[in-house]
Amino acid sequence: MAELITADLVDLDVPGTDRAEVTAGLARRLVAAGRVTDLDGFLADIRKREEQMPTGIEGGIGIPHARSAFVTEPTLAFGRSAAGVDFGASDGPARLIFLIAAPEGGGEEHMTILAQLARRLVHQSFRQSLLDAPDADAVVQLVREEVLGR
């Protein structure tokens, strides 16, 4: 099984402030890495999930996510936005965006990743470390240590 997150799945300077545009940009990284087989189909699954409930959480965080038939393995992409992106959180736009992609049958893994990530993101120190990370490798290392316990 491939790593959950790798440097090529990290964008430290997400362009734009539109939720759909930013999510599509991160999703294109998943396609390029061979982890999503159909960009439009995957984005449709993400939109369906967003329609149920906003995926923004307090602390400047967006966590768009979906289980999808177009995902080949559980994957986490990360984007950092200087301008912020509205994911519907009550405290305003997200500067830290995690795109969680899980295979359609991988509900357990999807929920485990989401829960582990949410537990770490309540800590200001973890959020600040992500904001301060100098490069994609530093983000990958932080996520591996803080979220995956490696």
PDB file of C-alpha atoms in Angstrom:
ATOM      1  CA  MET A   1       0.000   0.000   0.000  1.00  0.00           C
ATOM      2  CA  ALA A   2       1.308   3.456  -0.906  1.00  0.00           C
ATOM      3  CA  GLU A   3       1.870   6.206   1.636  1.00  0.00           C
ATOM      4  CA  LEU A   4      -1.271   8.117   2.594  1.00  0.00           C
ATOM      5  CA  ILE A   5       0.393  11.458   1.760  1.00  0.00           C
ATOM      6  CA  THR A   6       3.476  12.234  -0.325  1.00  0.00           C
ATOM      7  CA  ALA A   7       5.200  15.482  -1.301  1.00  0.00           C
ATOM      8  CA  ASP A   8       3.582  15.524  -4.756  1.00  0.00           C
ATOM      9  CA  LEU A   9       0.168  15.691  -3.030  1.00  0.00           C
ATOM     10  CA  VAL A  10       1.054  18.940  -1.222  1.00  0.00           C
ATOM     11  CA  ASP A  11       0.472  22.476  -2.560  1.00  0.00           C
ATOM     12  CA  LEU A  12       1.855  25.177  -0.257  1.00  0.00           C
ATOM     13  CA  ASP A  13       0.509  28.051  -2.335  1.00  0.00           C
ATOM     14  CA  VAL A  14      -3.027  27.177  -3.414  1.00  0.00           C
ATOM     15  CA  PRO A  15      -4.207  29.625  -6.082  1.00  0.00           C
ATOM     16  CA  GLY A  16      -7.672  31.135  -5.864  1.00  0.00           C
ATOM     17  CA  THR A  17     -10.294  31.383  -3.156  1.00  0.00           C
ATOM     18  CA  ASP A  18     -13.145  29.417  -4.737  1.00  0.00           C
ATOM     19  CA  ARG A  19     -13.882  26.140  -2.927  1.00  0.00           C
ATOM     20  CA  ALA A  20     -14.596  24.163  -6.114  1.00  0.00           C
ATOM     21  CA  GLU A  21     -11.507  25.535  -7.883  1.00  0.00           C
ATOM     22  CA  VAL A  22      -9.201  24.771  -4.938  1.00  0.00           C
ATOM     23  CA  THR A  23     -10.654  21.284  -4.450  1.00  0.00           C
ATOM     24  CA  ALA A  24     -10.238  20.569  -8.182  1.00  0.00           C
ATOM     25  CA  GLY A  25      -6.602  21.696  -8.020  1.00  0.00           C
ATOM     26  CA  LEU A  26      -5.860  19.265  -5.195  1.00  0.00           C
ATOM     27  CA  ALA A  27      -7.852  16.518  -6.939  1.00  0.00           C
ATOM     28  CA  ARG A  28      -5.735  16.977 -10.093  1.00  0.00           C
ATOM     29  CA  ARG A  29      -2.710  16.066  -7.951  1.00  0.00           C
ATOM     30  CA  LEU A  30      -4.481  12.812  -7.012  1.00  0.00           C
ATOM     31  CA  VAL A  31      -5.099  12.051 -10.703  1.00  0.00           C
ATOM     32  CA  ALA A  32      -1.452  12.795 -11.569  1.00  0.00           C
ATOM     33  CA  ALA A  33      -0.344  10.427  -8.783  1.00  0.00           C
ATOM     34  CA  GLY A  34      -2.581   7.663 -10.148  1.00  0.00           C
ATOM     35  CA  ARG A  35      -4.821   7.638  -7.067  1.00  0.00           C
ATOM     36  CA  VAL A  36      -7.962   8.950  -8.793  1.00  0.00           C
ATOM     37  CA  THR A  37      -9.038   7.494 -12.141  1.00  0.00           C
ATOM     38  CA  ASP A  38     -11.697  10.057 -13.168  1.00  0.00           C
ATOM     39  CA  LEU A  39     -11.354  13.697 -12.096  1.00  0.00           C
ATOM     40  CA  ASP A  40     -14.916  14.764 -12.959  1.00  0.00           C
ATOM     41  CA  GLY A  41     -16.470  11.710 -11.313  1.00  0.00           C
ATOM     42  CA  PHE A  42     -14.435  12.210  -8.144  1.00  0.00           C
ATOM     43  CA  LEU A  43     -15.283  15.925  -7.996  1.00  0.00           C
ATOM     44  CA  ALA A  44     -18.984  15.063  -8.391  1.00  0.00           C
ATOM     45  CA  ASP A  45     -18.677  12.760  -5.360  1.00  0.00           C
ATOM     46  CA  ILE A  46     -16.989  15.552  -3.378  1.00  0.00           C
ATOM     47  CA  ARG A  47     -19.782  17.997  -4.343  1.00  0.00           C
ATOM     48  CA  LYS A  48     -22.422  15.488  -3.210  1.00  0.00           C
ATOM     49  CA  ARG A  49     -20.712  15.287   0.177  1.00  0.00           C
ATOM     50  CA  GLU A  50     -20.414  19.095   0.423  1.00  0.00           C
ATOM     51  CA  GLU A  51     -24.155  19.447  -0.259  1.00  0.00           C
ATOM     52  CA  GLN A  52     -24.931  17.356   2.837  1.00  0.00           C
ATOM     53  CA  MET A  53     -22.944  19.540   5.225  1.00  0.00           C
ATOM     54  CA  PRO A  54     -20.092  22.072   4.977  1.00  0.00           C
ATOM     55  CA  THR A  55     -16.642  20.589   5.444  1.00  0.00           C
ATOM     56  CA  GLY A  56     -15.056  23.623   7.076  1.00  0.00           C
ATOM     57  CA  ILE A  57     -14.139  23.374  10.743  1.00  0.00           C
ATOM     58  CA  GLU A  58     -13.038  25.997  13.245  1.00  0.00           C
ATOM     59  CA  GLY A  59      -9.439  27.078  13.191  1.00  0.00           C
ATOM     60  CA  GLY A  60      -9.212  27.929   9.490  1.00  0.00           C
ATOM     61  CA  ILE A  61      -9.529  24.360   8.205  1.00  0.00           C
ATOM     62  CA  GLY A  62     -11.312  22.801   5.233  1.00  0.00           C
ATOM     63  CA  ILE A  63     -11.634  19.034   4.947  1.00  0.00           C
ATOM     64  CA  PRO A  64     -13.382  18.177   1.682  1.00  0.00           C
ATOM     65  CA  HIS A  65     -13.714  14.399   1.515  1.00  0.00           C
ATOM     66  CA  ALA A  66     -15.509  11.583  -0.241  1.00  0.00           C
ATOM     67  CA  ARG A  67     -15.669   7.864  -0.743  1.00  0.00           C
ATOM     68  CA  SER A  68     -15.602   7.302  -4.458  1.00  0.00           C
ATOM     69  CA  ALA A  69     -15.440   4.506  -6.998  1.00  0.00           C
ATOM     70  CA  PHE A  70     -12.785   6.614  -8.761  1.00  0.00           C
ATOM     71  CA  VAL A  71     -10.283   6.419  -5.861  1.00  0.00           C
ATOM     72  CA  THR A  72      -7.728   3.603  -6.067  1.00  0.00           C
ATOM     73  CA  GLU A  73      -6.408   3.827  -2.489  1.00  0.00           C
ATOM     74  CA  PRO A  74      -6.879   5.965   0.642  1.00  0.00           C
ATOM     75  CA  THR A  75      -5.124   9.269   0.025  1.00  0.00           C
ATOM     76  CA  LEU A  76      -4.656  12.624   1.697  1.00  0.00           C
ATOM     77  CA  ALA A  77      -3.749  15.782  -0.232  1.00  0.00           C
ATOM     78  CA  PHE A  78      -2.920  19.075   1.473  1.00  0.00           C
ATOM     79  CA  GLY A  79      -3.181  22.678   0.358  1.00  0.00           C
ATOM     80  CA  ARG A  80      -2.228  25.905   2.108  1.00  0.00           C
ATOM     81  CA  SER A  81      -3.960  29.142   1.150  1.00  0.00           C
ATOM     82  CA  ALA A  82      -2.703  32.613   2.011  1.00  0.00           C
ATOM     83  CA  ALA A  83      -6.023  34.220   1.017  1.00  0.00           C
ATOM     84  CA  GLY A  84      -8.294  31.624   2.615  1.00  0.00           C
ATOM     85  CA  VAL A  85     -11.087  29.556   1.073  1.00  0.00           C
ATOM     86  CA  ASP A  86     -14.681  29.427   2.309  1.00  0.00           C
ATOM     87  CA  PHE A  87     -15.562  25.861   3.279  1.00  0.00           C
ATOM     88  CA  GLY A  88     -18.513  26.962   5.399  1.00  0.00           C
ATOM     89  CA  ALA A  89     -16.889  27.123   8.847  1.00  0.00           C
ATOM     90  CA  SER A  90     -18.494  29.520  11.315  1.00  0.00           C
ATOM     91  CA  ASP A  91     -15.194  31.261  12.050  1.00  0.00           C
ATOM     92  CA  GLY A  92     -14.345  32.118   8.434  1.00  0.00           C
ATOM     93  CA  PRO A  93     -12.180  30.907   5.552  1.00  0.00           C
ATOM     94  CA  ALA A  94      -9.780  27.970   5.632  1.00  0.00           C
ATOM     95  CA  ARG A  95      -6.054  28.426   5.190  1.00  0.00           C
ATOM     96  CA  LEU A  96      -5.339  24.719   5.678  1.00  0.00           C
ATOM     97  CA  ILE A  97      -7.157  22.356   3.310  1.00  0.00           C
ATOM     98  CA  PHE A  98      -7.025  18.573   3.512  1.00  0.00           C
ATOM     99  CA  LEU A  99      -8.605  16.587   0.694  1.00  0.00           C
ATOM    100  CA  ILE A 100      -9.406  13.058   1.864  1.00  0.00           C
ATOM    101  CA  ALA A 101     -10.062  10.490  -0.855  1.00  0.00           C
ATOM    102  CA  ALA A 102     -11.152   6.967  -0.002  1.00  0.00           C
ATOM    103  CA  PRO A 103     -12.171   4.053  -2.207  1.00  0.00           C
ATOM    104  CA  GLU A 104     -15.916   3.447  -2.310  1.00  0.00           C
ATOM    105  CA  GLY A 105     -15.654   0.320  -0.171  1.00  0.00           C
ATOM    106  CA  GLY A 106     -13.135   1.895   2.206  1.00  0.00           C
ATOM    107  CA  GLY A 107     -15.512   3.542   4.649  1.00  0.00           C
ATOM    108  CA  GLU A 108     -13.631   2.492   7.749  1.00  0.00           C
ATOM    109  CA  GLU A 109     -10.289   3.846   6.537  1.00  0.00           C
ATOM    110  CA  HIS A 110     -11.937   7.096   5.459  1.00  0.00           C
ATOM    111  CA  MET A 111     -13.511   7.659   8.867  1.00  0.00           C
ATOM    112  CA  THR A 112     -10.322   6.661  10.693  1.00  0.00           C
ATOM    113  CA  ILE A 113      -8.256   9.183   8.704  1.00  0.00           C
ATOM    114  CA  LEU A 114     -10.875  11.884   9.261  1.00  0.00           C
ATOM    115  CA  ALA A 115     -11.035  11.214  13.019  1.00  0.00           C
ATOM    116  CA  GLN A 116      -7.244  11.107  13.469  1.00  0.00           C
ATOM    117  CA  LEU A 117      -6.826  14.312  11.485  1.00  0.00           C
ATOM    118  CA  ALA A 118      -9.613  16.134  13.350  1.00  0.00           C
ATOM    119  CA  ARG A 119      -8.090  15.149  16.718  1.00  0.00           C
ATOM    120  CA  ARG A 120      -4.752  16.692  15.754  1.00  0.00           C
ATOM    121  CA  LEU A 121      -6.199  19.802  14.118  1.00  0.00           C
ATOM    122  CA  VAL A 122      -7.784  20.990  17.373  1.00  0.00           C
ATOM    123  CA  HIS A 123      -4.233  21.687  18.539  1.00  0.00           C
ATOM    124  CA  GLN A 124      -3.080  25.187  17.624  1.00  0.00           C
ATOM    125  CA  SER A 125       0.547  24.015  17.622  1.00  0.00           C
ATOM    126  CA  PHE A 126      -0.150  21.465  14.859  1.00  0.00           C
ATOM    127  CA  ARG A 127      -2.048  24.025  12.753  1.00  0.00           C
ATOM    128  CA  GLN A 128       0.758  26.553  13.210  1.00  0.00           C
ATOM    129  CA  SER A 129       3.374  23.970  12.235  1.00  0.00           C
ATOM    130  CA  LEU A 130       1.459  23.342   8.997  1.00  0.00           C
ATOM    131  CA  LEU A 131       1.231  27.090   8.327  1.00  0.00           C
ATOM    132  CA  ASP A 132       4.975  27.475   8.966  1.00  0.00           C
ATOM    133  CA  ALA A 133       6.158  24.372   7.070  1.00  0.00           C
ATOM    134  CA  PRO A 134       8.904  25.470   4.658  1.00  0.00           C
ATOM    135  CA  ASP A 135       8.272  22.786   2.036  1.00  0.00           C
ATOM    136  CA  ALA A 136       6.116  19.829   1.030  1.00  0.00           C
ATOM    137  CA  ASP A 137       8.437  17.300   2.689  1.00  0.00           C
ATOM    138  CA  ALA A 138       8.004  19.072   6.036  1.00  0.00           C
ATOM    139  CA  VAL A 139       4.196  18.822   5.699  1.00  0.00           C
ATOM    140  CA  VAL A 140       4.410  15.117   4.872  1.00  0.00           C
ATOM    141  CA  GLN A 141       6.655  14.523   7.894  1.00  0.00           C
ATOM    142  CA  LEU A 142       4.303  16.468  10.199  1.00  0.00           C
ATOM    143  CA  VAL A 143       1.271  14.507   9.032  1.00  0.00           C
ATOM    144  CA  ARG A 144       3.101  11.195   9.354  1.00  0.00           C
ATOM    145  CA  GLU A 145       4.174  11.991  12.912  1.00  0.00           C
ATOM    146  CA  GLU A 146       1.095  13.797  14.213  1.00  0.00           C
ATOM    147  CA  VAL A 147      -1.759  12.048  12.388  1.00  0.00           C
ATOM    148  CA  LEU A 148      -0.389   8.616  11.503  1.00  0.00           C
ATOM    149  CA  GLY A 149       1.853   8.187  14.555  1.00  0.00           C
ATOM    150  CA  ARG A 150       4.981   7.289  12.548  1.00  0.00           C
TER     151      ARG A 150
END
